[in-house]
Short mmCIF file of C-alpha atoms (C1' of nucleotides) in Angstrom, two decimals:
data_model
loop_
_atom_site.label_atom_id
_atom_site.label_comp_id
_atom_site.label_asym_id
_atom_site.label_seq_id
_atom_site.Cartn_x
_atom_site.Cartn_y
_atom_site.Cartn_z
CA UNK M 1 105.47 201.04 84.09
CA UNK M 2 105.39 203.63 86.73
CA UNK M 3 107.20 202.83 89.91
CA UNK M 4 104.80 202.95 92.43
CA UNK M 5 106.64 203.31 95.18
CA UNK M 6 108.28 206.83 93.80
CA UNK M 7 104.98 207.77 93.32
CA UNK M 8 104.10 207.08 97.25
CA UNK M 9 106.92 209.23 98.26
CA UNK M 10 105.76 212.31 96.26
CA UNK M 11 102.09 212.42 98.52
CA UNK M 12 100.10 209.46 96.29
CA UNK M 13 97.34 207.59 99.21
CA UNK M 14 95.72 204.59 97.81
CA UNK M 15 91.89 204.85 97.19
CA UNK M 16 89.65 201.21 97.48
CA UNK M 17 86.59 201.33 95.01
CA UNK M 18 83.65 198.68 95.20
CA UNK M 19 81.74 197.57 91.60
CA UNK M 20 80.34 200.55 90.77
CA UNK M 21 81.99 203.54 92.52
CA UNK M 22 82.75 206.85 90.53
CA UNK M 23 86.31 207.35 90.80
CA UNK M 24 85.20 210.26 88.04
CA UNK M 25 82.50 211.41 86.05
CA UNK M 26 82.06 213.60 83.10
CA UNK M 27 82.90 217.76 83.16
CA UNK M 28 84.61 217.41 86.00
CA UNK M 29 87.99 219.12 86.15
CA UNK M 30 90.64 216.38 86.44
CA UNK M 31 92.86 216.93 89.35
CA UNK M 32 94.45 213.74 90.15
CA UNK M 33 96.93 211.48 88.37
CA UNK M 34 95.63 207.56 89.00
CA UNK M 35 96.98 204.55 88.59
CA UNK M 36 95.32 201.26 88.97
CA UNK M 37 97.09 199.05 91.54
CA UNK M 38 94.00 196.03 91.79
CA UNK M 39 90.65 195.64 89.98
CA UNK M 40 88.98 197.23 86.57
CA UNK M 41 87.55 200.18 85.92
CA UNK M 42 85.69 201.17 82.65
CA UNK M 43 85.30 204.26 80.46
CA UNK M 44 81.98 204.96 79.80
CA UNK M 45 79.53 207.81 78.60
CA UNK M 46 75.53 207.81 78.57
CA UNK M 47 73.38 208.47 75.03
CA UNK M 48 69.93 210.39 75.19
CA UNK M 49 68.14 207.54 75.13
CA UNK M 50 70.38 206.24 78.45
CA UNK M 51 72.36 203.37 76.28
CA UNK M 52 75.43 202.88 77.83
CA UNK M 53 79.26 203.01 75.66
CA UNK M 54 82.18 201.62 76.92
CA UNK M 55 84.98 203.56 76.13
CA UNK M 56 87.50 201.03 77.34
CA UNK M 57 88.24 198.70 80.19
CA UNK M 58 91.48 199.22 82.62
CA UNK M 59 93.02 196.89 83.99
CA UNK M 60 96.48 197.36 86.51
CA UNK M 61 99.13 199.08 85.34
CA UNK M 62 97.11 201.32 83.64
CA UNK M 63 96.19 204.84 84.23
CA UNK M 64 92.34 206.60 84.02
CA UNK M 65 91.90 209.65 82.29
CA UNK M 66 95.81 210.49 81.76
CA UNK M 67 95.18 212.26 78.71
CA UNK M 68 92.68 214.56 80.46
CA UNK M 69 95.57 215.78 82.47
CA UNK M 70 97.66 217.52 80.18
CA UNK M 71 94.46 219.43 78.81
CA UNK M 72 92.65 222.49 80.47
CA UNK M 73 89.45 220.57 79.77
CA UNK M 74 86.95 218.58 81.75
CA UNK M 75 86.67 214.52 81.41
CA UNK M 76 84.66 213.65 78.30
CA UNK M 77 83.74 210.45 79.91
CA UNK M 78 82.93 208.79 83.88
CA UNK M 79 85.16 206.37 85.21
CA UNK M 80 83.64 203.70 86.76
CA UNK M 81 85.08 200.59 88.82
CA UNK M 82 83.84 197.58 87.76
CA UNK M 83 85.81 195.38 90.01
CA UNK M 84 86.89 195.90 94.10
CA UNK M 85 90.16 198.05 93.11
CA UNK M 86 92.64 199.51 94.76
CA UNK M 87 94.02 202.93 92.80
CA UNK M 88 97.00 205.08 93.51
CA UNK M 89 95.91 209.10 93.59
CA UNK M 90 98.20 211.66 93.18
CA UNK M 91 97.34 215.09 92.67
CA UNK M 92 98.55 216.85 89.50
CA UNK M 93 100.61 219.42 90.42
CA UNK M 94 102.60 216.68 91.93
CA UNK M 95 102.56 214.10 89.14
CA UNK M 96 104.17 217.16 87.42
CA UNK M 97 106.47 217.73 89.87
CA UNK M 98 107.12 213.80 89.72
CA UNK M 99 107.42 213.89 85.71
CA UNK M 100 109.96 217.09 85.84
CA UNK M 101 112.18 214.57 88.46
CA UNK M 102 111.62 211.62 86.32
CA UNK M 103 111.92 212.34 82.89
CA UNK M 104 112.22 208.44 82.21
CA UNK M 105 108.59 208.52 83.43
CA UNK M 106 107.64 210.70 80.20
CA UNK M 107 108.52 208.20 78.23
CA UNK M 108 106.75 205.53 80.01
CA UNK M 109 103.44 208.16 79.87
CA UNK M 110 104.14 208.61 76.31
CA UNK M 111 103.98 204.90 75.69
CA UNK M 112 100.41 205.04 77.51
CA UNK M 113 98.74 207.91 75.67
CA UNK M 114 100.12 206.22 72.24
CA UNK M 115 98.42 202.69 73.24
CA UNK M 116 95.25 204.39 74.16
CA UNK M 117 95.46 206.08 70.78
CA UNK M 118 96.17 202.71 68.64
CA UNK M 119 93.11 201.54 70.34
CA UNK M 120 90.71 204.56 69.52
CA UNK M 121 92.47 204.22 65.72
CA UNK M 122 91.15 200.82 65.72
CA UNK M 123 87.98 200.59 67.03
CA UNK M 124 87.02 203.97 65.78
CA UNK M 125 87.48 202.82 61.50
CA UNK M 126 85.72 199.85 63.23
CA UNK M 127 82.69 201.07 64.56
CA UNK M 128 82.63 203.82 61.54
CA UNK M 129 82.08 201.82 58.63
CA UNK M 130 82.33 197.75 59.30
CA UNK M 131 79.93 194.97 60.18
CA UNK M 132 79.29 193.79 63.83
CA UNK M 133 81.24 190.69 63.21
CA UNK M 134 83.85 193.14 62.15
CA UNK M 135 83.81 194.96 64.88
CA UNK M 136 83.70 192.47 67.52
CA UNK M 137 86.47 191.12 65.50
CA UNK M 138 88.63 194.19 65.92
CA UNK M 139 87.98 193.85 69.83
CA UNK M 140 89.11 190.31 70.67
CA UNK M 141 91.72 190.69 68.37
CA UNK M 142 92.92 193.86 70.34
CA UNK M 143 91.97 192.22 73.67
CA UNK M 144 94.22 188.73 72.31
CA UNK M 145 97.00 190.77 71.36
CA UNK M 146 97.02 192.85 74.85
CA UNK M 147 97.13 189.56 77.05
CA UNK M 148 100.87 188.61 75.87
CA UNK M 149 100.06 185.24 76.84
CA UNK M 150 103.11 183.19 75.40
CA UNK M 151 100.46 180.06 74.42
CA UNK M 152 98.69 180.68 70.93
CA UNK M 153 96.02 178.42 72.82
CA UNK M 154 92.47 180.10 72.42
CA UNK M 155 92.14 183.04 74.76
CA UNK M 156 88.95 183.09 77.04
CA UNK M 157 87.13 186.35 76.48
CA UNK M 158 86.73 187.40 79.85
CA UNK M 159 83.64 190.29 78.85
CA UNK M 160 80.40 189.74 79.07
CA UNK M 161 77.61 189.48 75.78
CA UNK M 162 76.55 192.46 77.77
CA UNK M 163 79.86 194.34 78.02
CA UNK M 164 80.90 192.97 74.85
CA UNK M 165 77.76 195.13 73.07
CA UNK M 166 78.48 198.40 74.93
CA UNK M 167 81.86 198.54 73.69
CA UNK M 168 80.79 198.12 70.19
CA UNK M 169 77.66 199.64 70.08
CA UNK M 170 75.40 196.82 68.75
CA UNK M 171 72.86 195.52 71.34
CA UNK M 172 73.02 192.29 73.08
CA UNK M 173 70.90 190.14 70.68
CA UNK M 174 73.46 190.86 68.00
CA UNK M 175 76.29 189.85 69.93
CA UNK M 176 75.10 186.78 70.59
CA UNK M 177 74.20 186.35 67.33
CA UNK M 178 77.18 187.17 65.68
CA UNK M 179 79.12 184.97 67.93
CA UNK M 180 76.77 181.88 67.67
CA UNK M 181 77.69 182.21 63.67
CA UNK M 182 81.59 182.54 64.78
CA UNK M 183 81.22 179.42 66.00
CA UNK M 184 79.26 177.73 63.99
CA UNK M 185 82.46 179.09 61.28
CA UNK M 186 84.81 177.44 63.59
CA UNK M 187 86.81 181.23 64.46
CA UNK M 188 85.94 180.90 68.06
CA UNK M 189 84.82 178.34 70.62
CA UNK M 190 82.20 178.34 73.32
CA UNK M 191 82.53 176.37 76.44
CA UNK M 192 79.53 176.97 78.80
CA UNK M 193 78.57 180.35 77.43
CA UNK M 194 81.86 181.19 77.87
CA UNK M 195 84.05 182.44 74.95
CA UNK M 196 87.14 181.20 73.72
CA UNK M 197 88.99 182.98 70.97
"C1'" DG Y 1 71.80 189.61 87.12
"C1'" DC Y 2 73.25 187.63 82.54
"C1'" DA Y 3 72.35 184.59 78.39
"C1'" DT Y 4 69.34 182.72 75.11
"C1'" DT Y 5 65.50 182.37 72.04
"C1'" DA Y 6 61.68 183.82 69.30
"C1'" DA Y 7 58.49 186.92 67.25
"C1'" DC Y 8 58.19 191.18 65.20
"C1'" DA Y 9 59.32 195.79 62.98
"C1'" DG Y 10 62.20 198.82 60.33
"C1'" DC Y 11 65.83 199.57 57.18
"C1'" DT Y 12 68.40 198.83 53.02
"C1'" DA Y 13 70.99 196.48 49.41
"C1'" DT D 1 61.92 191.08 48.77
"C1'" DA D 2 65.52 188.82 51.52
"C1'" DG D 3 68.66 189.54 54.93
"C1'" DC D 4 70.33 192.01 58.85
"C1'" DT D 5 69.79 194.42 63.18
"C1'" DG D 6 67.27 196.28 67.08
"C1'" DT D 7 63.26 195.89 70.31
"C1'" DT D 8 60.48 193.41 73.28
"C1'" DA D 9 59.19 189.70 75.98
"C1'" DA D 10 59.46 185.11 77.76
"C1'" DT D 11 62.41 181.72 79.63
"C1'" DG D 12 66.56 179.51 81.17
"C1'" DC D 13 70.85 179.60 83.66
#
DNA sequence: GCATTAACAGCTA
DNA sequence: TAGCTGTTAATGC
């Protein structure tokens, strides 16, 4: 991870976000390197018909929109907080500045992009040709692997149907659905309409 | 506000 | 045509 701290010392101010907040929004021209300290922030763009995809949630210790940053291009995609956060800002020219005096940092950026990547891999054969209880599959069993939690006790799935449906693409119905027949198979548990996987 | 259920329509194997 | 998924609406939490 990213020392924080070194990042202070080369201009980075901490920005506080309430639920909802646009830290960024699509074709805008990224200028800042961010880092969240506290909270969640999604990915998300809009359809025609005003249906809502979730690129990805971000929790701390990740960074929004990195890749963006070492293109001439706008954001694809808003970032929105979906939590109170707390993120670190720090303009690009001095992230670059920051990567040329920390080339351990590349590594550590490297790392990020080539996570974000696996994910997109993953979800993207997903949502192309498999089933919804495929692809909500593919999800928890991204989201399980991601919360290194040293118990192989059920993880609770801390998304909403809601959420849960934006990220795949299916609509809410179907979630539910799909994950009242999960049960029923015994491949997950629900505990007061929450889910544990 | 989110989750659930049911009735219905459209698609497709 | 049977099964699956999305839409809509009503209802519960």
């Amino acid at each position: 991870m990213i020392n924080e701290d070194k990042l202070f010392s080369f201009g980075a101010d901490l920005k506080t976000y309430n639920p909802d907040d646009l830290i960024f929004s699509e074709g805008e021209v990224p200028g800042f390197f961010f880092l969240i300290s506290k909270g969640k922030v999604k990915l998300n763009n809009y359809n025609e018909e005003g249906k809502e995809f979730i690129q990805g949630i971000l929790s701390p210790g990740h960074s929004i929109g990195l890749s963006s940053l070492f293109t001439e291009k706008t954001y694809p995609l808003n970032a929105v907080a979906i939590e109170e956060s707390e993120i670190i800002r720090l303009p690009k020219s001095q992230f670059l500045k920051f990567l040329k005096q920390h080339p351990e940092s590349y590594f550590t950026t490297i790392q990020c992009l080539s996570e974000h990547m696996h994910y997109k891999f993953l979800m993207m054969q997903s949502m192309a040709f498999q089933n919804p209880a495929q692809k909500l599959l593919t999800l928890m069993n991204y989201l399980k692997d991601h919360h290194h939690d040293q118990s192989e006790d059920a993880l609770q799935i801390l998304l909403t149907r809601k959420q849960l449906a934006s990220l795949t693409g299916l609509s809410v119905e179907t979630v539910i659905r799909v994950i009242k027949n999960m049960e029923k198979q015994g491949i997950l548990k629900i505990k007061n309409r929450k889910i544990f996987y």
